[in-house]
Amino acid sequence: MTTSPPLLLASASPRRRQILSLLGLPFEVCA
């Protein structure tokens, strides 16, 4: 299984950041 790069969020929506944090997914915000 390959490791996927961090998800890129095109918006700085706190709601989306919260969901991804709860899922434990790595992500970056590029707003």
C-alpha positions as a Python dict, from the first residue, in 0.01 Angstrom:
ca = {
    (1, 'M'): (0, 0, 0),
    (2, 'T'): (149, 330, -104),
    (3, 'T'): (128, 635, 113),
    (4, 'S'): (-75, 911, -44),
    (5, 'P'): (38, 1273, -32),
    (6, 'P'): (-145, 1506, 206),
    (7, 'L'): (-482, 1629, 89),
    (8, 'L'): (-489, 1983, -36),
    (9, 'L'): (-773, 2201, 82),
    (10, 'A'): (-853, 2486, -152),
    (11, 'S'): (-1054, 2655, 120),
    (12, 'A'): (-971, 2741, 479),
    (13, 'S'): (-1305, 2610, 599),
    (14, 'P'): (-1273, 2523, 969),
    (15, 'R'): (-1545, 2264, 923),
    (16, 'R'): (-1342, 2071, 666),
    (17, 'R'): (-1028, 2096, 878),
    (18, 'Q'): (-1222, 1958, 1173),
    (19, 'I'): (-1355, 1664, 974),
    (20, 'L'): (-1012, 1574, 836),
    (21, 'S'): (-858, 1608, 1181),
    (22, 'L'): (-1118, 1375, 1327),
    (23, 'L'): (-1047, 1124, 1051),
    (24, 'G'): (-676, 1153, 1124),
    (25, 'L'): (-594, 1241, 764),
    (26, 'P'): (-290, 1448, 674),
    (27, 'F'): (-383, 1763, 491),
    (28, 'E'): (-253, 2104, 390),
    (29, 'V'): (-448, 2424, 341),
    (30, 'C'): (-362, 2616, 26),
    (31, 'A'): (-604, 2905, 49),
}
